[in-house]
Coordinates of C-alpha atoms and ligand atoms in Angstrom, one line a residue:
M109 CA 3.0 -19.6 -5.1
S110 CA 3.0 -17.0 -7.9
R111 CA 0.3 -14.7 -9.3
P112 CA 0.3 -13.8 -13.1
T113 CA 2.9 -11.2 -14.0
T114 CA 1.8 -7.6 -14.0
D115 CA 3.3 -4.8 -16.0
V116 CA 3.7 -2.5 -13.0
L117 CA 3.5 -3.4 -9.3
V118 CA 2.8 -0.4 -7.0
I119 CA 3.2 -0.9 -3.3
G120 CA 1.2 1.5 -1.2
S121 CA -2.0 3.4 -1.7
G122 CA -1.3 6.9 -0.5
I123 CA -1.3 9.8 -3.0
A124 CA 2.1 8.7 -4.4
G125 CA 1.1 5.1 -5.1
L126 CA -2.3 6.2 -6.5
A127 CA -0.6 8.7 -8.8
A128 CA 1.9 6.1 -9.9
A129 CA -0.9 3.6 -10.6
L130 CA -2.8 6.3 -12.6
G131 CA 0.3 7.3 -14.6
A132 CA 1.1 3.7 -15.5
A133 CA -2.6 2.8 -16.4
R134 CA -2.8 5.9 -18.6
E135 CA 0.1 4.4 -20.6
G136 CA -1.9 1.2 -21.1
A137 CA 0.0 -0.9 -18.6
S138 CA -1.7 -3.5 -16.3
V139 CA -1.2 -2.3 -12.7
T140 CA -1.3 -4.3 -9.5
L141 CA -1.7 -2.0 -6.5
A142 CA -0.9 -3.8 -3.3
T143 CA -1.5 -2.0 0.0
K144 CA -1.3 -3.3 3.5
A145 CA -4.0 -0.8 4.5
T146 CA -7.5 -2.2 5.2
Q147 CA -9.1 1.3 5.1
P148 CA -8.1 4.7 3.6
E149 CA -7.0 5.9 7.1
G150 CA -4.0 3.5 6.8
A151 CA -2.2 6.2 4.6
S152 CA -0.9 9.5 5.9
T153 CA -2.5 11.0 2.8
W154 CA -5.9 10.5 4.3
W155 CA -4.9 12.5 7.4
A156 CA -3.4 15.5 5.5
Q157 CA -4.9 18.7 6.8
G158 CA -3.6 22.0 5.5
G159 CA -3.6 21.2 1.8
I160 CA -1.5 21.1 -1.4
A161 CA 0.7 24.0 -2.5
V162 CA 0.7 25.1 -6.1
A163 CA 3.0 27.6 -7.9
R164 CA 0.3 30.0 -9.1
Q165 CA 1.9 33.0 -11.0
A166 CA 5.2 32.9 -9.0
P167 CA 7.1 29.6 -9.6
E168 CA 10.5 31.2 -8.7
Q169 CA 9.1 32.5 -5.4
F170 CA 7.7 29.0 -4.6
K171 CA 11.2 27.4 -5.3
E172 CA 12.8 30.1 -3.2
D173 CA 10.5 29.4 -0.2
I174 CA 11.2 25.6 -0.4
D175 CA 14.9 26.2 -0.6
V176 CA 14.9 28.7 2.3
A177 CA 12.9 26.3 4.5
S178 CA 15.5 23.6 3.7
S179 CA 18.3 25.9 4.7
G180 CA 19.6 26.0 1.2
T181 CA 19.9 22.2 0.9
S182 CA 17.2 21.3 -1.6
D183 CA 18.2 20.0 -5.1
P184 CA 17.6 22.7 -7.8
A185 CA 16.8 20.1 -10.5
A186 CA 14.2 18.4 -8.2
L187 CA 12.7 21.8 -7.4
D188 CA 12.3 22.6 -11.1
V189 CA 10.4 19.4 -11.7
L190 CA 8.2 19.9 -8.7
V191 CA 7.3 23.5 -9.4
Q192 CA 7.1 23.3 -13.2
N193 CA 4.6 20.4 -13.0
A194 CA 2.7 21.5 -9.9
D195 CA -0.3 23.4 -11.3
A196 CA -0.8 21.1 -14.3
A197 CA -0.8 18.0 -12.2
V198 CA -3.2 19.4 -9.6
R199 CA -5.5 20.6 -12.4
D200 CA -5.3 17.4 -14.4
V201 CA -5.6 14.8 -11.7
L202 CA -7.2 16.4 -8.7
I203 CA -9.6 18.9 -10.3
D204 CA -10.4 17.6 -13.8
T205 CA -10.2 13.8 -13.2
L206 CA -11.2 13.4 -9.5
G207 CA -13.4 16.6 -9.1
V208 CA -11.9 17.5 -5.7
G209 CA -13.9 20.4 -4.4
F210 CA -11.2 22.7 -3.1
D211 CA -12.5 25.6 -1.0
T212 CA -13.5 28.7 -3.0
T213 CA -14.0 32.4 -2.1
D214 CA -17.3 34.3 -2.5
D215 CA -16.6 35.0 -6.2
A216 CA -16.1 31.2 -6.8
S217 CA -12.3 31.4 -7.4
F218 CA -10.1 29.1 -5.4
H219 CA -9.3 30.1 -1.8
F220 CA -5.5 29.8 -1.3
G221 CA -4.3 29.3 2.3
R222 CA -1.0 30.3 3.7
E223 CA 1.3 28.3 6.0
A224 CA 4.6 28.8 7.9
A225 CA 7.5 29.8 5.7
H226 CA 5.4 30.4 2.6
S227 CA 5.9 34.0 1.4
E228 CA 2.4 34.0 -0.1
A229 CA -1.0 32.3 0.0
R230 CA -0.7 29.3 -2.4
I231 CA -2.3 26.3 -0.7
L232 CA -5.4 24.7 -2.1
H233 CA -7.4 23.0 0.6
V234 CA -10.7 21.6 1.7
D235 CA -11.3 23.1 5.1
A236 CA -8.4 21.5 7.2
S237 CA -9.1 18.0 6.1
T238 CA -7.8 18.1 2.5
G239 CA -6.2 14.6 2.6
R240 CA -9.4 12.6 2.8
H241 CA -11.1 14.8 0.1
I242 CA -8.3 13.8 -2.3
H243 CA -7.7 10.2 -1.1
E244 CA -11.2 8.8 -1.2
P245 CA -12.1 9.9 -4.7
F246 CA -8.7 8.8 -5.9
L247 CA -9.1 5.3 -4.4
A248 CA -12.6 5.0 -5.8
Y249 CA -11.5 6.1 -9.3
L250 CA -8.7 3.5 -9.4
T251 CA -10.9 0.8 -7.9
D252 CA -13.2 1.2 -10.9
H253 CA -10.3 1.4 -13.4
D254 CA -10.2 -1.6 -15.7
R255 CA -6.4 -1.7 -15.9
V256 CA -5.8 -1.5 -12.1
E257 CA -6.2 -4.4 -9.7
L258 CA -6.3 -3.3 -6.1
L259 CA -5.1 -5.8 -3.4
E260 CA -6.0 -4.5 0.0
N261 CA -4.7 -5.9 3.3
T262 CA -1.7 -7.1 1.2
A263 CA 1.8 -6.3 2.5
A264 CA 5.0 -6.4 0.6
I265 CA 7.6 -8.2 2.7
D266 CA 10.6 -8.4 0.3
L267 CA 11.7 -7.5 -3.2
L268 CA 12.2 -10.1 -5.9
R269 CA 15.4 -9.6 -7.7
A270 CA 18.1 -11.0 -9.9
D271 CA 21.3 -9.1 -8.8
E272 CA 20.4 -5.4 -9.3
L273 CA 17.3 -6.0 -11.4
V274 CA 14.1 -5.8 -9.3
T275 CA 11.4 -8.1 -10.7
G276 CA 8.5 -7.7 -8.3
A277 CA 7.8 -8.4 -4.6
L278 CA 7.0 -11.1 -2.2
L279 CA 3.5 -10.3 -0.9
E280 CA 1.6 -11.5 2.1
S281 CA -2.2 -11.5 2.6
D282 CA -4.1 -13.4 5.3
D283 CA -0.9 -15.2 6.3
T284 CA -0.4 -16.5 2.7
V285 CA 2.8 -15.5 1.0
F286 CA 3.1 -15.3 -2.8
C287 CA 5.3 -13.9 -5.5
Q288 CA 4.1 -11.0 -7.6
H289 CA 6.4 -10.7 -10.6
A290 CA 6.3 -7.4 -12.5
G291 CA 7.9 -5.5 -15.3
A292 CA 8.6 -2.7 -12.9
T293 CA 8.0 -2.2 -9.2
V294 CA 7.1 1.2 -7.5
L295 CA 7.6 1.6 -3.8
A296 CA 5.1 4.1 -2.3
T297 CA 5.1 2.9 1.3
G298 CA 5.1 6.3 3.1
G299 CA 6.8 7.4 6.3
I300 CA 8.4 6.1 9.5
G301 CA 6.2 7.4 12.3
A302 CA 6.2 4.0 14.1
L303 CA 9.8 4.5 15.0
Y304 CA 8.8 7.1 17.6
S305 CA 6.4 6.9 20.5
R306 CA 4.7 10.1 19.4
S307 CA 3.9 10.7 15.7
T308 CA 1.2 12.1 13.5
N309 CA 1.4 9.1 11.1
P310 CA -0.9 6.1 11.1
A311 CA 0.4 3.1 13.0
G312 CA 1.6 1.1 9.9
A313 CA 4.2 3.7 9.0
T314 CA 7.1 1.3 9.7
G315 CA 9.3 2.3 6.7
D316 CA 8.9 -1.0 4.9
G317 CA 9.7 0.3 1.4
I318 CA 12.9 1.9 2.6
A319 CA 13.9 -1.2 4.4
M320 CA 13.2 -3.5 1.5
A321 CA 15.1 -1.2 -0.9
A322 CA 18.1 -0.9 1.4
R323 CA 18.2 -4.7 1.9
A324 CA 18.3 -5.1 -1.8
G325 CA 21.3 -2.7 -1.9
A326 CA 19.5 0.4 -3.4
A327 CA 20.9 3.7 -2.2
T328 CA 19.2 5.8 0.6
A329 CA 20.1 9.4 1.5
D330 CA 19.2 12.3 3.9
M331 CA 17.9 9.7 6.4
E332 CA 18.9 11.9 9.4
F333 CA 16.4 14.6 8.4
V334 CA 13.3 13.5 10.3
Q335 CA 10.8 16.3 10.6
F336 CA 8.9 17.0 13.8
H337 CA 5.7 18.9 13.6
P338 CA 5.6 21.7 16.2
T339 CA 1.9 21.7 17.0
V340 CA 0.5 18.3 17.9
C341 CA -2.1 18.0 20.6
V342 CA -1.7 15.0 22.9
A343 CA -4.1 16.1 25.6
D344 CA -5.8 12.7 25.9
G345 CA -2.9 10.5 24.8
D346 CA -4.2 10.2 21.2
P347 CA -2.1 12.7 19.2
F348 CA -3.7 14.8 16.6
L349 CA -2.2 17.5 14.4
V350 CA -3.1 21.1 14.6
S351 CA -2.4 22.3 11.0
E352 CA 0.2 25.0 10.3
A353 CA -2.7 26.8 8.5
V354 CA -3.9 27.8 12.0
R355 CA -0.7 29.8 12.6
G356 CA -1.1 31.0 9.1
E357 CA -4.4 32.6 10.2
G358 CA -2.8 34.3 13.1
A359 CA -2.6 31.8 16.1
V360 CA 0.3 32.4 18.4
L361 CA 2.3 30.1 20.7
R362 CA 2.5 30.9 24.5
N363 CA 4.4 29.1 27.3
A364 CA 3.0 28.2 30.7
A365 CA 3.5 31.8 31.9
G366 CA 1.3 33.0 29.0
D367 CA 4.3 34.6 27.2
R368 CA 4.7 34.6 23.5
F369 CA 8.2 33.3 22.7
M370 CA 8.6 32.9 18.9
P371 CA 9.2 36.6 18.1
A372 CA 12.5 36.4 20.0
V373 CA 13.5 33.2 18.2
H374 CA 13.0 34.1 14.5
P375 CA 11.9 37.2 12.5
D376 CA 9.0 35.2 11.1
A377 CA 7.9 34.3 14.6
E378 CA 5.2 31.5 14.5
L379 CA 5.6 31.3 10.7
A380 CA 9.3 30.4 10.9
P381 CA 10.4 27.0 9.3
R382 CA 9.1 23.9 11.1
D383 CA 12.4 22.8 12.5
V384 CA 12.9 26.2 14.2
V385 CA 9.4 26.3 15.7
A386 CA 9.5 22.7 16.8
R387 CA 12.7 23.1 18.8
A388 CA 11.4 26.3 20.4
V389 CA 8.2 24.6 21.4
Q390 CA 10.1 21.7 22.9
R391 CA 12.4 24.1 24.8
E392 CA 9.6 26.2 26.2
H393 CA 7.6 23.0 27.1
D394 CA 10.6 21.6 29.0
R395 CA 11.4 25.0 30.6
T396 CA 7.9 26.0 31.7
G397 CA 5.8 22.8 31.5
E398 CA 3.3 23.7 28.8
V399 CA 2.9 25.3 25.4
M400 CA -0.5 26.5 24.2
L401 CA -1.7 27.6 20.8
D402 CA -3.7 30.8 21.3
V403 CA -6.4 31.0 18.6
S404 CA -8.2 34.0 20.2
S405 CA -7.2 36.5 17.5
F406 CA -9.7 35.1 14.9
D407 CA -12.9 33.1 14.7
F408 CA -11.4 29.6 15.0
G409 CA -14.8 27.8 14.9
A410 CA -15.8 29.5 11.6
T411 CA -12.4 29.3 10.0
F412 CA -11.6 25.7 10.9
P413 CA -14.8 23.8 11.6
D414 CA -13.1 20.4 11.1
L415 CA -10.4 21.2 13.6
T416 CA -13.0 22.6 16.0
A417 CA -14.9 19.3 15.9
L418 CA -11.6 17.3 16.4
C419 CA -10.8 19.4 19.4
G420 CA -14.3 18.7 20.8
E421 CA -13.8 14.9 20.3
H422 CA -10.6 15.2 22.4
G423 CA -12.2 17.2 25.1
I424 CA -10.4 20.5 24.2
D425 CA -12.1 23.9 24.3
P426 CA -10.0 25.9 21.7
S427 CA -11.1 29.2 23.2
Q428 CA -8.9 28.3 26.3
G429 CA -5.9 27.5 24.0
I430 CA -4.8 24.2 22.5
P431 CA -2.0 22.4 24.3
V432 CA 0.7 21.4 21.8
V433 CA 4.0 19.5 21.7
P434 CA 6.2 18.5 18.7
A435 CA 5.8 15.0 17.3
E436 CA 7.5 13.0 14.5
H437 CA 5.8 13.9 11.2
F438 CA 7.7 13.4 8.0
L439 CA 10.9 11.8 6.7
C440 CA 12.7 14.2 4.3
G441 CA 15.2 11.5 3.1
G442 CA 14.5 8.0 1.8
V443 CA 15.3 5.9 -1.2
V444 CA 17.4 7.9 -3.6
V445 CA 15.6 8.6 -6.9
N446 CA 16.1 10.7 -10.0
T447 CA 13.5 13.2 -11.4
N448 CA 11.4 10.3 -12.7
G449 CA 11.4 8.3 -9.4
R450 CA 14.0 5.8 -10.7
T451 CA 16.1 4.3 -7.9
T452 CA 19.7 3.1 -8.2
H453 CA 18.3 -0.4 -9.1
D454 CA 16.9 -1.3 -12.5
G455 CA 13.2 -1.9 -12.5
L456 CA 12.7 -0.3 -9.1
Y457 CA 11.0 3.1 -8.5
A458 CA 10.2 4.9 -5.3
V459 CA 7.8 7.8 -4.8
G460 CA 6.2 9.9 -2.1
E461 CA 7.5 10.0 1.5
C462 CA 9.6 6.8 1.2
A463 CA 11.7 8.5 -1.6
R464 CA 14.4 11.0 -1.5
T465 CA 13.9 13.3 -4.5
G466 CA 16.0 16.1 -3.1
V467 CA 13.0 18.5 -3.0
H468 CA 13.0 18.8 0.8
G469 CA 16.7 18.7 1.6
A470 CA 17.2 19.0 5.3
N471 CA 13.7 20.4 6.1
R472 CA 10.4 20.2 4.3
L473 CA 8.2 23.3 3.6
A474 CA 4.6 22.8 4.7
S475 CA 2.1 21.4 2.1
T476 CA 4.7 20.2 -0.4
S477 CA 4.5 16.5 0.4
L478 CA 1.1 15.8 -1.3
L479 CA 2.4 17.7 -4.3
E480 CA 5.7 15.8 -4.4
G481 CA 3.8 12.5 -4.2
L482 CA 1.4 13.5 -7.0
V483 CA 4.1 14.8 -9.4
W484 CA 6.7 12.0 -8.8
G485 CA 4.0 9.4 -8.7
L486 CA 2.7 10.3 -12.2
R487 CA 6.2 10.5 -13.6
A488 CA 7.4 7.2 -12.1
G489 CA 4.2 5.4 -13.2
T490 CA 4.6 6.7 -16.7
E491 CA 8.2 5.6 -17.0
A492 CA 7.6 2.3 -15.2
A493 CA 4.9 1.4 -17.7
E494 CA 7.7 1.3 -20.4
H495 CA 10.1 -0.8 -18.4
E496 CA 10.0 -4.4 -19.7
S497 CA 11.5 -7.4 -17.9
T498 CA 10.7 -11.1 -18.3
T499 CA 13.3 -12.1 -15.7
R500 CA 11.9 -13.8 -12.6
G501 CA 14.0 -13.0 -9.5
D502 CA 14.0 -14.3 -6.0
S503 CA 13.4 -13.1 -2.5
S504 CA 16.4 -13.1 -0.1
L505 CA 14.2 -14.4 2.8
E506 CA 14.3 -17.9 4.1
E507 CA 10.9 -19.6 3.7
A508 CA 10.5 -20.8 7.2
G509 CA 11.6 -19.5 10.6
S510 CA 10.4 -19.5 14.1
A511 CA 8.0 -16.7 15.2
P512 CA 8.6 -14.6 18.3
S513 CA 6.0 -14.2 21.0
E514 CA 3.6 -11.2 21.0
A515 CA 5.3 -10.0 24.2
F516 CA 8.7 -10.0 22.4
V517 CA 7.3 -7.9 19.6
G518 CA 5.7 -5.4 21.9
A519 CA 8.8 -5.1 24.0
A520 CA 11.0 -4.8 20.9
F521 CA 8.9 -1.9 19.6
D522 CA 9.2 -0.2 23.0
R523 CA 13.0 -0.6 23.0
L524 CA 13.2 0.8 19.5
Q525 CA 11.0 3.8 20.2
R526 CA 12.9 4.5 23.5
A527 CA 16.2 4.6 21.6
M528 CA 14.8 6.9 18.9
D529 CA 12.8 9.2 21.3
E530 CA 15.7 9.7 23.7
H531 CA 18.6 9.9 21.3
V532 CA 17.5 10.5 17.7
G533 CA 14.7 13.1 18.2
L534 CA 14.6 16.8 17.8
R535 CA 17.9 17.3 19.6
R536 CA 20.8 14.9 19.4
T537 CA 24.3 14.5 20.9
P538 CA 27.3 12.5 19.7
D539 CA 27.2 10.3 22.8
G540 CA 23.4 9.8 22.6
L541 CA 23.8 8.7 19.0
V542 CA 26.5 6.2 19.9
Q543 CA 24.2 4.8 22.6
A544 CA 21.3 4.5 20.2
L545 CA 23.5 2.7 17.6
D546 CA 24.5 0.2 20.2
D547 CA 20.9 -0.4 21.4
L548 CA 19.5 -0.6 17.9
R549 CA 22.2 -3.0 16.6
T550 CA 21.6 -5.3 19.5
L551 CA 17.9 -5.2 18.9
K552 CA 18.2 -5.7 15.1
T553 CA 20.3 -8.9 15.7
E554 CA 17.6 -10.2 18.0
V555 CA 14.7 -9.4 15.6
D556 CA 16.5 -10.6 12.4
A557 CA 16.6 -14.1 14.0
F558 CA 12.9 -14.3 13.4
A559 CA 12.9 -13.1 9.8
G560 CA 11.6 -16.1 7.8
A561 CA 9.1 -15.2 5.0
A562 CA 6.3 -17.1 6.9
A563 CA 6.7 -14.9 10.0
P564 CA 3.6 -12.8 11.0
R565 CA 3.3 -9.4 9.3
V566 CA 4.1 -7.6 12.5
V567 CA 7.5 -9.3 12.6
H568 CA 8.3 -8.0 9.1
E569 CA 7.2 -4.5 10.2
L570 CA 9.4 -4.7 13.3
R571 CA 12.3 -5.8 11.1
S572 CA 11.7 -2.9 8.7
A573 CA 11.4 -0.4 11.6
C574 CA 14.7 -1.7 13.1
A575 CA 16.5 -1.5 9.8
V576 CA 15.2 2.0 9.1
A577 CA 15.9 3.2 12.7
L578 CA 19.5 2.2 12.1
L579 CA 19.7 4.0 8.8
V580 CA 18.4 7.2 10.5
T581 CA 20.8 6.9 13.4
E582 CA 23.8 6.0 11.3
A583 CA 23.2 9.0 9.0
A584 CA 22.7 11.2 12.1
A585 CA 26.0 9.9 13.7
E586 CA 27.9 10.6 10.4
N587 CA 26.7 14.2 10.1
D588 CA 28.1 16.5 12.8
V589 CA 26.7 19.7 11.2
S590 CA 23.4 21.0 12.5
V591 CA 21.2 21.8 9.6
G592 CA 17.4 21.7 9.2
C593 CA 15.8 18.8 11.1
H594 CA 19.2 17.5 12.2
Y595 CA 20.3 19.4 15.3
V596 CA 23.4 18.2 17.1
M597 CA 24.4 19.6 20.5
D598 CA 27.3 19.1 22.9
N599 CA 27.4 16.0 25.0
S600 CA 27.0 18.1 28.1
E601 CA 23.4 19.0 27.1
P602 CA 20.5 16.6 27.6
S603 CA 19.8 14.9 24.3
H604 CA 16.2 13.8 24.8
G605 CA 14.0 14.1 21.7
A606 CA 10.4 15.1 21.1
G607 CA 9.0 11.9 22.5
A608 CA 10.8 11.8 25.8
T609 CA 9.2 14.6 27.8
A610 CA 5.5 13.9 27.1
R611 CA 5.4 10.4 28.4
Ligands
FAD966 C1 -1.7 14.3 10.1 C2 -0.9 14.7 8.9 C3 -1.2 15.9 8.2 C4 -0.5 16.2 7.1 N1 -0.8 17.3 6.4 C5 -0.2 17.6 5.2 C6 -0.7 18.6 4.3 O1 -1.6 19.3 4.7 N2 -0.1 18.8 3.1 C7 1.0 18.0 2.7 O2 1.5 18.2 1.6 N3 1.4 17.0 3.5 C8 0.8 16.7 4.7 N4 1.2 15.6 5.4 C9 2.2 14.8 4.9 C10 1.6 13.9 3.8 O3 0.3 13.6 4.1 C11 2.4 12.6 3.5 O4 3.8 12.9 3.5 C12 2.0 12.0 2.2 O5 0.6 11.8 2.2 C13 2.7 10.7 2.0 O6 2.1 10.1 0.9 P1 2.6 8.7 0.5 O7 1.7 8.2 -0.7 O8 4.1 8.7 0.3 O9 2.4 7.7 1.8 P2 1.1 7.4 2.6 O10 0.0 8.3 2.3 O11 1.5 7.3 4.0 O12 0.7 5.9 2.0 C14 1.6 4.8 2.3 C15 0.8 3.6 1.9 O13 1.7 2.5 1.8 C16 1.1 1.4 2.5 N5 2.2 0.5 2.9 C17 3.1 0.7 3.8 N6 4.0 -0.3 3.9 C18 3.5 -1.3 3.0 C19 3.9 -2.6 2.7 N7 4.9 -3.2 3.2 N8 3.1 -3.3 1.8 C20 2.0 -2.7 1.2 N9 1.6 -1.5 1.5 C21 2.3 -0.8 2.4 C22 0.3 2.0 3.6 O14 -0.7 1.1 4.0 C23 -0.3 3.2 2.8 O15 -1.4 2.8 2.0 C24 0.5 15.3 6.6 C25 0.8 14.1 7.2 C26 0.1 13.8 8.4 C27 0.4 12.5 9.0

């Protein structure tokens, strides 16, 4: 079954997909926006807390901060694009088009927050729940747009292609599978949190876009650079992020003995780059049994009312300290794209967390992801609108195929997460990575046996997660240099990752 051809098919409704849809619609293209989410909370964008960074009067300093956080591995051309377009894109889309009410000071000018590894306050925010204040009006705006058709609860399960030309995607909604042909296709499917047992991402973050692109032969890069956020509260088993903005306000980290440990680790102490803080938190947690975020130096309730409420919902009294551990948070690598979001395949674009623009290199600076999604989304949507193709390609999936039991799917996700938690987490060893490769290749073979197009959505998600887990692990095994989020130790040291100790 086929739907009428659309000019631009966007897959995913986080900030990157919404910006791509807006960019294409502004060029006069017809846009089909397919998302497997059934509610805004299905996108990481909705959950974003700290805010969105802008360049203000110091673009060179902004670039320098991003590059330092990445240990000098970010791509200068990508940084130029991000920083030169930052303020205009935020002003145009978020403020003038959507009317996002960023927090202001008493004199009605914007209040800029500061987070770890930023040398100045440059982050626009709405309390500590910025994501939903951007995402909801953005979705509403495009829902009402006459050139945009929004298909919710609709998952892309494979790309349609003729050799290296991508011509749309195979979509599934309510167990019905159909072809959506398009002049250009934009992947905006977000992150890979579901590969780990502990993540800040929503449950559907199975890396589908990266898996589909890789299956089609498009290049991926920097897949070993999986960022773990240092301060995630898991007190009641339901993880929630405690924004870096809290440390920006002066909160400090203490181990079970009550000792502050970050000043001995890095000159910027709690405001060191994320990878450094995350490893130190994990080490102190392992060594002493607990790490607490001490917020007693300022009025936490008045400064972060949203986070105070969230703590309350999880039974935490912030005045006693907030227990934290690292958890998977963000993938710095992804599908290789140029400065307009174009992949190595004709007709295929990738934006947001599923894309590797080169901005983040080996480690992402806080509050640059929403910005990257916005800037690249607009640029990719604008270019995609001009990409014409009347070719109708095919999916590589068999139509039929037997379905596995629910028990198999649950157990397979457990095996996948165990391999990633234990061997491909915050700290890795060569032997651990070999073990993970072995486990994941066996699992992938078992899972791929069920990969017919008609399989339930969860099987396609499991298949994506296996493929992406292998990409991450293979990249990690090939890189023996510790840099940014990729930290390799001797085989003699225990290689468990962020997920292993908290279970
Ligand atoms: C708790 C939390 C706090 C954060 N705080 C900040 C912050 O303050 N500042 C900042 O810059 N960044 C922050 N980040 C990171 C940032 O939110 C994300 O990296 C960014 O929102 C990713 O946007 P995206 O559009 O690429 O993906 P997402 O927002 O994750 O959207 C992906 C979309 O793709 C859909 N999708 C996935 N697979 C398919 C498929 N097969 N078919 C159809 N649809 C599919 C999903 O349903 C979803 O709608 C935070 C992340 C989290 C989780």
